[in-house]
Each structure stands twice: as structure tokens, then as C-alpha cells.
Coordinates of C-alpha atoms and ligand atoms in Angstrom, one line a residue:
X27 CA 0.0 0.0 0.0
X28 CA 1.2 3.5 -0.8
X29 CA 1.4 5.8 2.2
X30 CA 0.8 9.6 2.1
X31 CA 4.5 10.2 1.7
X32 CA 4.6 7.9 -1.4
X33 CA 6.7 5.1 0.2
X34 CA 5.5 1.6 0.9
X35 CA 5.2 -0.5 4.0
X36 CA 3.0 -3.2 5.3
X37 CA 0.7 -1.0 7.4
X38 CA 0.6 1.6 4.7
X39 CA 1.1 4.2 7.3
X40 CA 4.8 4.7 7.3
X41 CA 7.3 4.8 4.5
X42 CA 9.2 1.5 4.2
X43 CA 11.7 3.0 1.7
X44 CA 12.4 5.9 4.0
X45 CA 12.6 3.7 7.0
X46 CA 15.2 1.5 5.4
X47 CA 17.3 4.5 4.7
X48 CA 16.8 5.9 8.2
X49 CA 17.7 2.5 9.8
X50 CA 20.8 2.2 7.6
X51 CA 21.9 5.7 8.7
X52 CA 21.4 4.7 12.3
X53 CA 18.9 7.4 13.2
X54 CA 16.4 6.9 16.0
X55 CA 13.2 5.3 14.7
X56 CA 9.8 5.6 16.3
X57 CA 8.9 2.5 18.2
X58 CA 7.5 4.3 21.2
X59 CA 4.5 6.6 21.7
X60 CA 5.0 9.8 19.7
X61 CA 6.0 12.7 21.9
X62 CA 3.7 15.7 21.9
X63 CA 5.3 19.0 20.8
X64 CA 3.6 22.2 21.8
X65 CA 3.3 24.9 19.3
X66 CA 3.9 28.4 20.7
X67 CA 2.9 31.0 18.2
X68 CA 4.6 34.4 18.3
X69 CA 2.9 36.0 15.2
X70 CA 1.4 38.7 17.4
X71 CA 4.7 39.5 19.1
X72 CA 7.8 38.5 17.1
X73 CA 5.8 38.6 13.9
X74 CA 4.4 42.0 14.6
X75 CA 7.9 43.3 15.2
X76 CA 8.9 42.7 11.6
X77 CA 9.0 45.9 9.4
X78 CA 5.6 46.7 7.9
X79 CA 3.7 44.0 9.9
X80 CA 2.2 46.1 12.6
X81 CA -1.4 45.2 13.4
X82 CA -4.2 47.0 15.1
X83 CA -6.3 45.4 17.8
X84 CA -9.2 44.4 15.6
X85 CA -6.7 42.6 13.3
X86 CA -4.9 40.9 16.2
X87 CA -8.2 39.6 17.5
X88 CA -8.9 38.1 14.1
X89 CA -5.5 36.5 14.0
X90 CA -6.1 35.1 17.5
X91 CA -9.3 33.4 16.2
X92 CA -7.3 31.7 13.5
X93 CA -4.7 30.6 16.0
X94 CA -7.3 29.1 18.2
X95 CA -8.9 27.4 15.3
X96 CA -5.5 25.9 14.4
X97 CA -5.2 24.7 17.9
X98 CA -1.9 26.3 18.9
X99 CA -1.0 25.6 22.5
X100 CA 0.4 29.1 23.4
X101 CA -0.2 32.5 21.8
X102 CA 2.4 35.1 22.6
X103 CA 0.2 38.1 22.5
X104 CA 2.8 40.9 22.8
X105 CA 5.2 42.6 25.1
X106 CA 2.9 44.4 27.5
X107 CA 5.5 46.8 29.0
X108 CA 6.7 48.1 25.6
X109 CA 3.9 50.6 25.0
X110 CA 0.4 51.4 26.2
X111 CA -0.9 50.1 22.9
X112 CA 0.8 46.7 23.4
X113 CA -0.5 46.5 26.9
X114 CA -4.1 47.1 25.8
X115 CA -3.7 44.6 23.0
X116 CA -2.3 41.9 25.2
X117 CA -5.0 42.5 27.7
X118 CA -7.8 42.3 25.1
X119 CA -6.3 39.1 23.6
X120 CA -6.0 37.5 27.0
X121 CA -9.6 38.3 27.7
X122 CA -10.7 37.0 24.3
X123 CA -8.8 33.7 24.1
X124 CA -11.1 30.8 24.7
X125 CA -8.7 27.9 25.2
X126 CA -5.1 28.7 24.4
X127 CA -2.5 29.8 26.9
X128 CA -1.8 33.6 26.5
X129 CA 1.7 34.8 27.2
X130 CA 3.2 38.3 27.5
X131 CA 6.9 38.8 27.2
X132 CA 8.8 40.7 30.0
X133 CA 12.4 41.6 30.6
X134 CA 14.0 40.6 33.8
X135 CA 12.6 43.7 35.6
X136 CA 9.9 43.7 38.3
X137 CA 8.1 46.6 36.5
X138 CA 7.9 44.6 33.3
X139 CA 6.7 41.5 35.0
X140 CA 4.0 43.5 36.9
X141 CA 2.8 45.0 33.6
X142 CA 2.8 41.7 31.9
X143 CA 0.9 40.1 34.7
X144 CA -1.6 42.9 34.7
X145 CA -2.2 42.3 31.0
X146 CA -2.6 38.5 31.0
X147 CA -4.0 37.8 34.4
X148 CA -7.6 37.6 33.1
X149 CA -6.7 35.0 30.6
X150 CA -8.2 31.5 31.2
X151 CA -4.6 30.3 30.9
X152 CA -2.1 33.1 31.5
X153 CA 1.7 32.7 31.1
X154 CA 4.5 35.1 32.0
X155 CA 7.5 34.9 29.6
X156 CA 10.6 36.4 31.2
X157 CA 13.9 36.7 29.5
X158 CA 17.5 37.8 29.9
X159 CA 20.5 37.5 27.6
X160 CA 23.2 35.0 28.6
X161 CA 25.9 35.2 25.8
X162 CA 29.2 36.9 26.7
X163 CA 28.6 39.5 24.0
X164 CA 25.1 40.5 25.1
X165 CA 25.9 40.5 28.8
X166 CA 29.0 42.6 28.3
X167 CA 28.0 45.0 25.5
X168 CA 24.2 45.3 25.9
X169 CA 23.3 44.5 29.5
X170 CA 26.7 45.6 30.9
X171 CA 26.2 43.0 33.6
X172 CA 28.5 40.3 34.9
X173 CA 27.4 36.6 34.4
X174 CA 26.8 36.4 38.2
X175 CA 24.6 39.4 38.1
X176 CA 22.6 37.9 35.2
X177 CA 22.2 34.7 37.1
X178 CA 21.0 36.6 40.2
X179 CA 18.6 38.6 38.1
X180 CA 17.2 35.5 36.4
X181 CA 16.6 33.8 39.7
X182 CA 15.0 36.8 41.3
X183 CA 12.7 37.5 38.3
X184 CA 11.6 33.9 37.7
X185 CA 10.8 33.5 41.4
X186 CA 8.9 36.8 41.3
X187 CA 7.0 35.8 38.1
X188 CA 6.2 32.5 39.6
X189 CA 4.8 34.1 42.8
X190 CA 2.2 35.8 40.4
X191 CA 1.5 33.1 37.9
X192 CA 1.6 29.3 37.8
X193 CA 2.9 29.2 34.3
X194 CA 6.3 30.8 33.8
X195 CA 8.5 30.6 30.7
X196 CA 12.2 31.7 31.0
X197 CA 14.3 32.4 27.9
X198 CA 18.0 32.6 27.8
X199 CA 18.3 35.2 25.0
X200 CA 21.2 34.5 22.5
X201 CA 21.5 31.0 24.1
X202 CA 23.1 29.5 21.0
X203 CA 26.1 31.8 21.5
X204 CA 26.3 31.3 25.2
X205 CA 28.8 29.2 27.1
X206 CA 27.6 25.7 28.0
X207 CA 28.6 25.7 31.7
X208 CA 26.8 29.0 32.2
X209 CA 23.7 27.8 30.3
X210 CA 23.5 24.8 32.6
X211 CA 23.8 27.0 35.7
X212 CA 21.1 29.4 34.5
X213 CA 18.7 26.7 33.3
X214 CA 19.1 24.8 36.6
X215 CA 18.5 28.0 38.6
X216 CA 15.5 29.0 36.6
X217 CA 13.8 25.7 37.1
X218 CA 14.6 25.7 40.8
X219 CA 13.0 29.2 41.0
X220 CA 9.8 28.0 39.4
X221 CA 10.2 28.1 35.6
X222 CA 7.8 25.6 34.0
X223 CA 9.2 26.2 30.5
X224 CA 12.8 26.9 29.6
X225 CA 13.5 28.4 26.1
X226 CA 16.9 28.2 24.5
X227 CA 16.7 30.6 21.6
X228 CA 18.9 31.0 18.5
X229 CA 18.3 34.7 18.7
X230 CA 20.4 35.8 15.8
X231 CA 19.9 32.7 13.6
X232 CA 23.6 31.7 14.0
X233 CA 23.3 28.0 14.9
X234 CA 23.7 25.1 12.5
X235 CA 21.2 22.2 13.0
X236 CA 23.7 19.8 14.4
X237 CA 24.9 22.4 16.9
X238 CA 21.4 23.4 17.9
X239 CA 20.3 19.7 18.4
X240 CA 23.3 19.1 20.6
X241 CA 22.5 22.1 22.7
X242 CA 19.2 20.5 23.7
X243 CA 20.9 17.1 24.2
X244 CA 23.6 18.7 26.4
X245 CA 21.1 20.6 28.5
X246 CA 19.1 17.5 29.1
X247 CA 22.3 15.5 30.0
X248 CA 23.7 18.2 32.3
X249 CA 20.7 19.6 34.0
X250 CA 18.7 16.7 35.6
X251 CA 15.6 18.9 36.3
X252 CA 15.4 19.9 32.6
X253 CA 13.5 16.7 31.7
X254 CA 10.7 17.8 34.1
X255 CA 9.9 21.0 32.3
X256 CA 8.9 22.0 28.8
X257 CA 12.1 22.6 26.8
X258 CA 11.5 25.1 24.1
X259 CA 13.3 26.3 20.9
X260 CA 13.0 29.7 19.2
X261 CA 14.8 30.2 16.0
X262 CA 15.5 33.1 13.7
X263 CA 16.0 32.8 10.0
X264 CA 19.1 34.9 9.3
X265 CA 20.8 32.0 7.5
X266 CA 17.6 30.5 6.3
X267 CA 17.8 27.7 8.9
X268 CA 15.1 28.6 11.3
X269 CA 12.9 25.6 10.4
X270 CA 15.8 23.2 10.1
X271 CA 17.1 24.3 13.5
X272 CA 13.7 24.0 15.1
X273 CA 13.3 20.5 13.8
X274 CA 16.8 19.6 15.0
X275 CA 15.8 20.9 18.4
X276 CA 12.8 18.5 18.4
X277 CA 15.2 15.7 17.7
X278 CA 17.4 16.9 20.5
X279 CA 14.6 16.9 23.0
X280 CA 12.6 20.1 22.6
X281 CA 9.0 19.7 23.5
X282 CA 7.9 23.2 22.5
X283 CA 8.6 25.0 19.2
X284 CA 8.2 28.8 19.0
X285 CA 7.2 30.0 15.5
X286 CA 5.2 32.5 13.5
X287 CA 2.7 32.1 10.7
X288 CA 4.3 32.7 7.3
X289 CA 7.7 32.8 9.1
X290 CA 7.3 36.5 9.8
X291 CA 9.5 38.1 12.5
X292 CA 12.4 40.3 13.2
X293 CA 14.9 40.7 10.3
X294 CA 14.8 37.5 8.1
X295 CA 11.9 36.2 10.3
X296 CA 11.3 33.4 12.6
X297 CA 10.7 29.7 12.0
X298 CA 7.5 29.2 10.0
X299 CA 4.6 27.5 11.9
X300 CA 3.2 25.9 8.8
X301 CA 6.6 24.4 7.7
X302 CA 7.3 23.0 11.1
X303 CA 3.9 21.5 11.6
X304 CA 3.8 20.0 8.1
X305 CA 7.3 18.6 8.5
X306 CA 6.4 16.9 11.8
X307 CA 3.2 15.6 10.2
X308 CA 4.6 14.5 6.9
X309 CA 7.7 12.9 8.5
X310 CA 5.8 11.7 11.5
X311 CA 7.8 8.5 11.8
X312 CA 11.1 10.2 11.4
X313 CA 10.5 12.7 14.2
X314 CA 8.3 10.5 16.4
X315 CA 6.5 13.6 17.4
X316 CA 3.1 15.2 16.8
X317 CA 1.4 18.6 17.4
X318 CA -2.1 19.4 18.3
X319 CA -2.6 21.5 15.1
X320 CA -5.5 21.1 12.8
X321 CA -3.5 21.4 9.6
X322 CA -6.6 22.0 7.5
X323 CA -6.8 25.5 9.0
X324 CA -3.3 26.4 7.9
X325 CA -4.1 27.9 4.5
X326 CA -6.8 30.2 5.9
X327 CA -4.7 31.4 8.8
X328 CA -1.7 32.1 6.5
X329 CA -3.9 34.0 4.1
X330 CA -5.3 36.0 7.0
X331 CA -1.8 37.1 8.1
X332 CA -1.0 38.1 4.5
X333 CA -4.1 40.1 4.2
X334 CA -3.8 41.9 7.6
X335 CA -0.1 42.7 7.2
X336 CA -0.3 43.5 3.5
X337 CA 2.7 41.2 3.1
X338 CA 2.6 39.0 0.1
X339 CA 4.3 35.5 0.2
X340 CA 6.9 34.5 -2.3
X341 CA 5.3 32.2 -4.8
X342 CA 7.6 29.3 -4.0
X343 CA 7.2 29.6 -0.2
X344 CA 6.9 26.1 1.2
X345 CA 3.4 24.9 2.1
X346 CA 1.5 28.1 1.5
X347 CA 3.1 29.8 -1.5
X348 CA 1.1 30.1 -4.6
X349 CA 3.2 27.5 -6.4
X350 CA 3.5 25.1 -3.5
X351 CA 1.1 22.7 -5.1
X352 CA 1.3 23.8 -8.7
X353 CA 2.9 21.5 -11.3
X354 CA 4.2 23.1 -14.4
X355 CA 6.5 20.5 -16.1
X356 CA 4.7 18.1 -18.3
X357 CA 6.4 15.1 -16.8
X358 CA 5.3 16.2 -13.3
X359 CA 1.7 16.9 -14.5
X360 CA 1.6 13.4 -16.1
X361 CA 2.8 11.8 -12.8
X362 CA 0.4 13.8 -10.7
X363 CA -2.6 12.9 -12.9
X364 CA -1.6 9.2 -12.7
X365 CA -1.1 9.4 -8.9
X366 CA -0.7 12.6 -6.9
X367 CA 1.8 10.9 -4.7
X368 CA 4.4 10.8 -7.5
X369 CA 5.3 14.5 -6.9
X370 CA 3.2 15.5 -3.9
X371 CA 4.4 14.6 -0.4
X372 CA 1.4 16.3 1.1
X373 CA -2.1 16.9 -0.3
X374 CA -3.3 20.5 -0.7
X375 CA -6.4 19.4 1.2
X376 CA -4.2 18.6 4.3
X377 CA -3.5 22.3 4.6
X378 CA -7.1 23.3 3.8
X379 CA -6.5 24.2 0.2
X380 CA -9.3 22.8 -2.0
X381 CA -7.9 20.9 -5.0
X382 CA -10.7 21.8 -7.4
X383 CA -11.9 25.2 -6.8
X384 CA -14.9 26.6 -8.6
X385 CA -14.2 29.5 -10.8
X386 CA -16.0 32.6 -9.6
X387 CA -17.5 35.0 -12.1
X388 CA -20.5 37.1 -12.7
X389 CA -22.9 34.2 -12.4
X390 CA -21.6 33.1 -9.0
X391 CA -23.9 33.4 -6.0
X392 CA -23.3 34.9 -2.6
X393 CA -22.9 31.5 -1.0
X394 CA -19.9 30.5 -3.2
X395 CA -18.4 33.9 -2.7
X396 CA -18.7 33.9 1.0
X397 CA -17.3 30.4 1.2
X398 CA -14.3 31.5 -0.9
X399 CA -13.8 34.4 1.4
X400 CA -13.7 32.1 4.3
X401 CA -11.2 29.7 2.5
X402 CA -9.0 32.7 2.0
X403 CA -9.0 33.5 5.7
X404 CA -11.5 36.3 5.9
X405 CA -14.1 35.8 8.6
X406 CA -16.5 38.7 8.1
X407 CA -19.9 39.6 9.4
X408 CA -22.9 39.5 7.1
X409 CA -22.9 43.2 6.4
X410 CA -19.3 43.1 5.3
X411 CA -19.9 40.1 3.1
X412 CA -22.8 41.9 1.5
X413 CA -20.7 44.9 0.9
X414 CA -17.9 42.9 -0.7
X415 CA -20.3 40.8 -2.7
X416 CA -21.6 44.0 -4.4
X417 CA -18.0 45.0 -5.2
X418 CA -17.3 41.5 -6.5
X419 CA -20.3 41.6 -8.8
X420 CA -19.2 45.0 -10.1
X421 CA -15.7 43.6 -10.7
X422 CA -17.1 40.4 -12.4
X423 CA -18.9 42.6 -14.8
X424 CA -15.5 44.0 -15.9
X425 CA -13.5 40.8 -15.7
X426 CA -14.3 37.4 -17.1
X427 CA -13.2 35.4 -14.1
X428 CA -12.4 36.8 -10.6
X429 CA -9.3 35.2 -9.1
X430 CA -8.5 34.5 -5.5
X431 CA -6.0 37.3 -5.7
X432 CA -8.8 39.7 -6.9
X433 CA -11.0 38.7 -4.0
X434 CA -8.2 39.0 -1.5
X435 CA -7.4 42.5 -2.8
X436 CA -11.0 43.5 -2.6
X437 CA -11.4 42.3 1.0
X438 CA -8.1 43.6 2.1
X439 CA -8.6 47.0 0.5
X440 CA -12.1 47.6 1.5
X441 CA -11.3 46.8 5.1
X442 CA -9.9 50.4 5.4
X443 CA -8.3 51.5 8.6
X444 CA -9.5 52.3 12.0
X445 CA -9.6 56.0 11.0
X446 CA -13.0 57.7 10.3
X447 CA -13.6 58.3 6.6
X448 CA -13.7 62.1 6.5
X449 CA -12.7 62.0 2.8
X450 CA -14.4 59.8 0.2
X451 CA -14.0 59.7 -3.5
X452 CA -17.0 60.9 -5.5
X453 CA -15.6 61.2 -9.0
X454 CA -12.5 62.1 -10.9
X455 CA -11.3 62.8 -14.5
X456 CA -7.8 63.2 -15.8
X457 CA -6.0 64.5 -18.8
X458 CA -2.8 62.5 -19.5
X459 CA -0.6 63.8 -22.1
X460 CA 3.1 64.1 -23.1
X461 CA 2.2 67.4 -24.9
X462 CA 0.4 69.4 -22.3
X463 CA 0.7 69.5 -18.5
X464 CA -1.3 66.5 -17.1
X465 CA -4.3 67.6 -15.1
X466 CA -6.6 65.9 -12.6
X467 CA -10.1 67.0 -11.5
X468 CA -11.2 65.3 -8.3
X469 CA -14.5 65.6 -6.5
X470 CA -14.4 64.3 -2.9
X471 CA -16.9 64.2 -0.1
X472 CA -15.2 66.0 2.7
X473 CA -17.1 65.7 6.0
X474 CA -20.2 65.1 4.0
X475 CA -19.8 68.1 1.7
X476 CA -18.9 67.8 -2.0
X477 CA -15.7 69.6 -2.9
X478 CA -14.0 69.7 -6.3
X479 CA -10.5 70.8 -7.1
X480 CA -8.2 70.7 -10.2
X481 CA -4.5 69.9 -9.8
X482 CA -1.6 69.6 -12.2
X483 CA 1.5 67.4 -11.9
X484 CA 4.1 65.3 -13.7
X485 CA 1.5 62.8 -14.5
X486 CA -2.3 62.1 -14.0
X487 CA -1.8 60.5 -10.5
X488 CA 0.5 63.3 -9.3
X489 CA -2.1 65.9 -10.6
X490 CA -4.9 64.2 -8.7
X491 CA -2.8 64.0 -5.6
X492 CA -2.3 67.8 -5.7
X493 CA -6.0 68.3 -5.9
X494 CA -6.7 65.9 -3.1
X495 CA -4.1 67.4 -0.8
X496 CA -5.7 70.7 -1.3
X497 CA -9.2 69.5 -0.5
X498 CA -7.9 67.7 2.6
X499 CA -6.2 70.8 3.8
X500 CA -2.9 69.0 4.2
X501 CA -0.5 70.9 2.0
X502 CA 2.5 69.5 3.9
X503 CA 1.6 65.9 3.3
X504 CA 4.5 64.2 1.5
X505 CA 4.2 61.0 -0.5
X506 CA 7.1 58.8 0.7
X507 CA 6.3 55.5 -0.9
X508 CA 4.1 54.7 -3.9
X509 CA 3.7 51.2 -5.3
X510 CA 1.5 49.9 -8.0
X511 CA 1.1 46.2 -8.7
X512 CA -1.1 44.1 -10.9
X513 CA -3.2 41.8 -8.7
X514 CA -3.4 39.2 -11.4
X515 CA -2.3 38.8 -15.0
X516 CA -4.2 39.7 -18.1
X517 CA -5.5 42.9 -19.8
X518 CA -8.4 43.2 -17.5
X519 CA -6.3 42.9 -14.3
X520 CA -7.1 44.8 -11.2
X521 CA -4.2 46.7 -9.8
X522 CA -3.4 47.6 -6.2
X523 CA -1.8 50.9 -5.2
X524 CA -0.1 51.2 -1.8
X525 CA 1.2 54.5 -0.5
X526 CA 3.0 55.8 2.5
X527 CA 2.4 59.5 3.3
X528 CA 4.2 61.5 5.9
X529 CA 2.6 64.5 7.7
X530 CA 3.9 66.3 10.8
X531 CA 6.7 63.8 11.1
X532 CA 4.5 60.8 11.1
X533 CA 3.7 58.2 8.5
X534 CA 0.4 56.8 7.3
X535 CA -0.3 53.9 5.0
X536 CA -3.1 53.5 2.5
X537 CA -4.0 51.0 -0.2
X538 CA -6.6 51.0 -3.0
X539 CA -7.6 48.6 -5.7
X540 CA -9.3 49.0 -9.0
X541 CA -9.1 48.0 -12.6
X542 CA -8.1 51.6 -13.3
X543 CA -4.6 52.6 -12.1
X544 CA -5.6 56.2 -11.4
X545 CA -8.6 55.2 -9.3
X546 CA -6.6 52.7 -7.3
X547 CA -3.9 55.4 -6.7
X548 CA -6.5 57.9 -5.6
X549 CA -8.2 55.5 -3.2
X550 CA -4.8 54.6 -1.6
X551 CA -4.0 58.2 -1.1
X552 CA -7.4 59.1 0.3
X553 CA -7.0 56.2 2.8
X554 CA -3.6 57.5 4.0
X555 CA -4.9 61.1 4.3
X556 CA -7.9 59.9 6.3
X557 CA -5.5 58.3 8.7
X558 CA -3.4 61.5 8.8
X559 CA -6.5 63.6 9.5
X560 CA -7.5 61.3 12.3
X561 CA -4.1 61.4 13.9
X562 CA -4.6 63.0 17.2
X563 CA -1.0 62.9 18.3
X564 CA -0.8 59.2 19.1
X565 CA 2.2 57.5 17.4
X566 CA 1.0 55.5 14.4
X567 CA 0.9 51.8 14.9
X568 CA 3.9 51.2 12.6
X569 CA 6.2 53.0 15.1
X570 CA 4.5 51.7 18.2
X571 CA 7.3 49.3 19.0
X572 CA 10.0 49.7 21.6
X573 CA 13.5 50.3 20.2
X574 CA 15.6 47.2 20.0
X575 CA 18.3 48.6 22.2
X576 CA 15.7 49.4 24.8
X577 CA 14.3 46.0 25.1
X578 CA 17.0 43.6 24.0
X579 CA 14.4 41.6 22.0
X580 CA 15.4 40.5 18.6
Ligands
KIV1991 O1 14.8 35.9 19.8 C1 14.8 35.8 21.1 O2 15.7 35.4 21.7 C2 13.6 36.2 21.7 C3 13.5 35.8 23.2 C4 13.1 37.0 24.0 C5 12.5 34.7 23.3 O3 12.7 36.7 21.2

């Protein structure tokens, strides 16, 4: 019988061919109960720290829903002490979580721990996640503390956190570059003081898989109490090894993996949740480990993160990239048609990606449309679905078929921002020419009143922006970033404009979508100016994060 991974054995469950190779190479095989590996998701903390990935509270609550549907064990909701906005978000997420553990990060400082506890204490399952750096470089240059002082601080803070909360995680920041004897002392002390989870991060993505695996083996061999707590890994992707290192850690004895959806995170990102979970599932026998994740929810959760952060995935991204299950070469297509296992080690269905999707067009009904929205990770109330359905119908009149990318762009762009819509587009016309000065006439509704202005510029978009700036009364607003991309191929493609506008030293983002490039550009600009108008002095979300030097978090 052919197993899901395409190899054969008697039971049909595990790959005989793979097993033979594994046995020959002398690796451990699974003849005991699989160990349960906890999935600790940090999309809302580490992920949100990546440039351009800031999320407002409504969006964080939506991501939380997806994480709970996936069945992650722990959600790191943020770093409560880093800003009032982060505190409020962590608190709201802690209150909203139905079943998962909710953690807040805290430095080894009493004030941080108090703030973190205040934020998570109402969660059904709260966790305090306390950290301090243990590498010579970090202790000397960043913390300016001696190893003994770091050890004392770790003990004091873990004990204090444990006096507040029964679930305490302690992280040795930059552990992979720390000295083994010191690691053993700190881990032993943290456990003695009450840590229930100990995390050994590869903070700067420096480790090689063999080294990282041996770190876990060595800690288990040298700290007897380590086997009684959850041992966690946390890997960054600076050398593209975050997933490989996390999987190596599991082989070395880690029982918790910290990761982010789509692998977002500081710098080159963190280990990707979907890749780790699918590796453990697809190579179940090799790892002898399983997670509690419902993998059929992966695709929707990944799409949701793309949509709320506006960050697109590379097409060849493992598991969730557009091409992950696409077969172009004739020889592959032939094989897949004969038997999908020839070239597919996982099924698209196993990550929640339907193999045969109905094509959506102008004859499609609301049911099929709202189902597709859900498959793409959008969970919207009826009023929003109705609103989007009207837009979908209008688009379907202009395009033969409406692609997933089109639907995502519609849903993403009509979500707007939290800012009130003081400006709204009523109509526009442009003169584009290489003979006379381009001109744009824009009529907007400003606080309910129709106002029309004419602007000139280098091109039609620039001309319209001049007119809009004047209507908004924001003459100083400066366009810092302007991007225009085709959502899909073809002559009738929609395009998406994204802009970043600065005003009074602060930046505001906007995006707009249309089959007309000028209209998409106008809509994006209006969205950014609405945010600028609403700005009441609070720092925009994008700059809400603590400075790295201030927190020591990477
Ligand atoms: O990368 C890191 O080391 C961290 C810890 C604070 C967990 O984010």
C-alpha cells in the first residue's frame, strides 16, 4: 500500500523505503509513543515586530481566532511593558482567548513583569515569559552585567513571576552563542526558582542544525531537572535555517517550538509555523513527534496574516506559497494525474486548500463567494460580506473570471483603517498627455460636503494627488512611498496601489484597488490622508514598538 508520503510499508502508514534509509543511517526510529510537541505562536509578538507587519487590535483579535482554530498551544500576545498600545492589545487578547495559553513577554525587571501580569491575568490560561541574555557578547555589551549578576537577576525575576503566575517561561536570550557551563547553571537555577518552560533561543539565527540539536541534548544531559519542564526552541532565519534548526531541536529533546505564521518576524523572520507543523506531520515516523494543530486550518490562517499585514508571500514559499502545489512541467503533470503521490508529499487538502476550486465569475452566487472568502482566511460579518459581494459583482462585470488574488485584494482594501472616513471619492477625471501638462479634477466628499479641485502634476496621478491634498487641507503631506502592482495577469487585471504618506513627522499607509490605475492610486492616497486627518498625536501603529536597544528583544 502507498502511504501519504509515497513510500510503501505493510501497514501503509509509514514509508518502508524511507525507513530502510533511516535505519541504515542509524537514526532513531519511532517504536514508542510519539511525543507531543507544543506549538507556541509568536505571530502577534515577534511577527508583529517585523517591518511593515504592525497590526491594530481588531486585526490581532482576528489572527487570534485563526490561531485558536488551528489549535496552537500558546499565543504570545505581545510585550505588555513596551507601550500602552501593546499592553491594551495583550489584555484584550488575554480576555478574548477561549482555550489557548496567552503569554506576555517581559524583561527581567519587576516593573515589566508586573505590567505583563496585569495584561494577562484575566486569561483562562495566563503565562509570563521572562527573558535575559546569557551570551558573553550580550551580557558585556548590551546589558553591561557580569554573568553572576545575570544569574542573580534571572533567579529573582523567575521567582517573582512564579509568585504571580503558575505558568512561567524563562528564555536565555542568545543562548546558542552562550557558554555551555553558564547555560547549565542558568537553566538549573530558573527551574529551581519555578520556571515551567525553559527556552533556548537561537536569537540571531547563527546556529547550525547539528549544533542546535546538541545544545538540547547537552542541557538534558547536564541539568537533571530539565526533563521535568517543557524545553523550548525559538529560531530566527538569518541564515535560512530557522525551520531546520527547530526540527533539529525537536530531535534533540525540545517539546515546544516557537514559531510564526508565514515565518514573519524580526529581520529575516522566525521559524514558520506551517513548515514545522507539516514537516512533523509528513515525516511523523522520522520525528516520532506530533502537534495538536488542525492542519486543514493552515491555509486560511496564512492568508489572513498576508491580508492583515499586507505582506505577500513569495510564490515558491513552502506549504502556503502560490506555487507550493502547482505543477508546471509536463512530466510532473503526467505523474500527478496518474497518482498525486508521485510528486506531492502532502495533499493540498491537508492544509485546507481545496484541489478543485470553482471559478468565480458574474454568475456566481453569494454562498460560493462567502465560502471562498472564508477559505481565503476572511471571517466577516454578514454586512461586510454583502458589501464585498456587491463589489465582487461589479468587478465580475468588468473581468471574465475573478481570481483569489482579486478577492483578497477587494477584501483587504475595503477593510480600510480604524480611521474615520472624512474624505471619500465621489468622481474624478484626468488629462494625461506628453504634450500638455497633465491635469486631474477630483471631487471628494469631505465631512459630507462635495468639494471639487483641479490639480496639475508630472502625470495624472500626481495631478490628482495635488487636488486631493488641497481638498484635505494637508498641504505639507508628503508622498514617501508609492507602489503599483497588478493583482493578477491579463489585460483586465485589477491593480493595487499602496502608499506611505508623511505628515507632521508621522507616516500613514493607504491602499486602494481598481481595474483603473488612477482610481486605485486615488483610493490609496485618500485612505492614507484619512489616517493623517484622524491622527490626534498618538504614534501611528507602525512606530509603536520599543526600540531594539531598549528591550533587547530580537
Ligand atoms: O529571539 C529571542 O531570543 C527572543 C526571546 C526573548 C524569546 O525573542
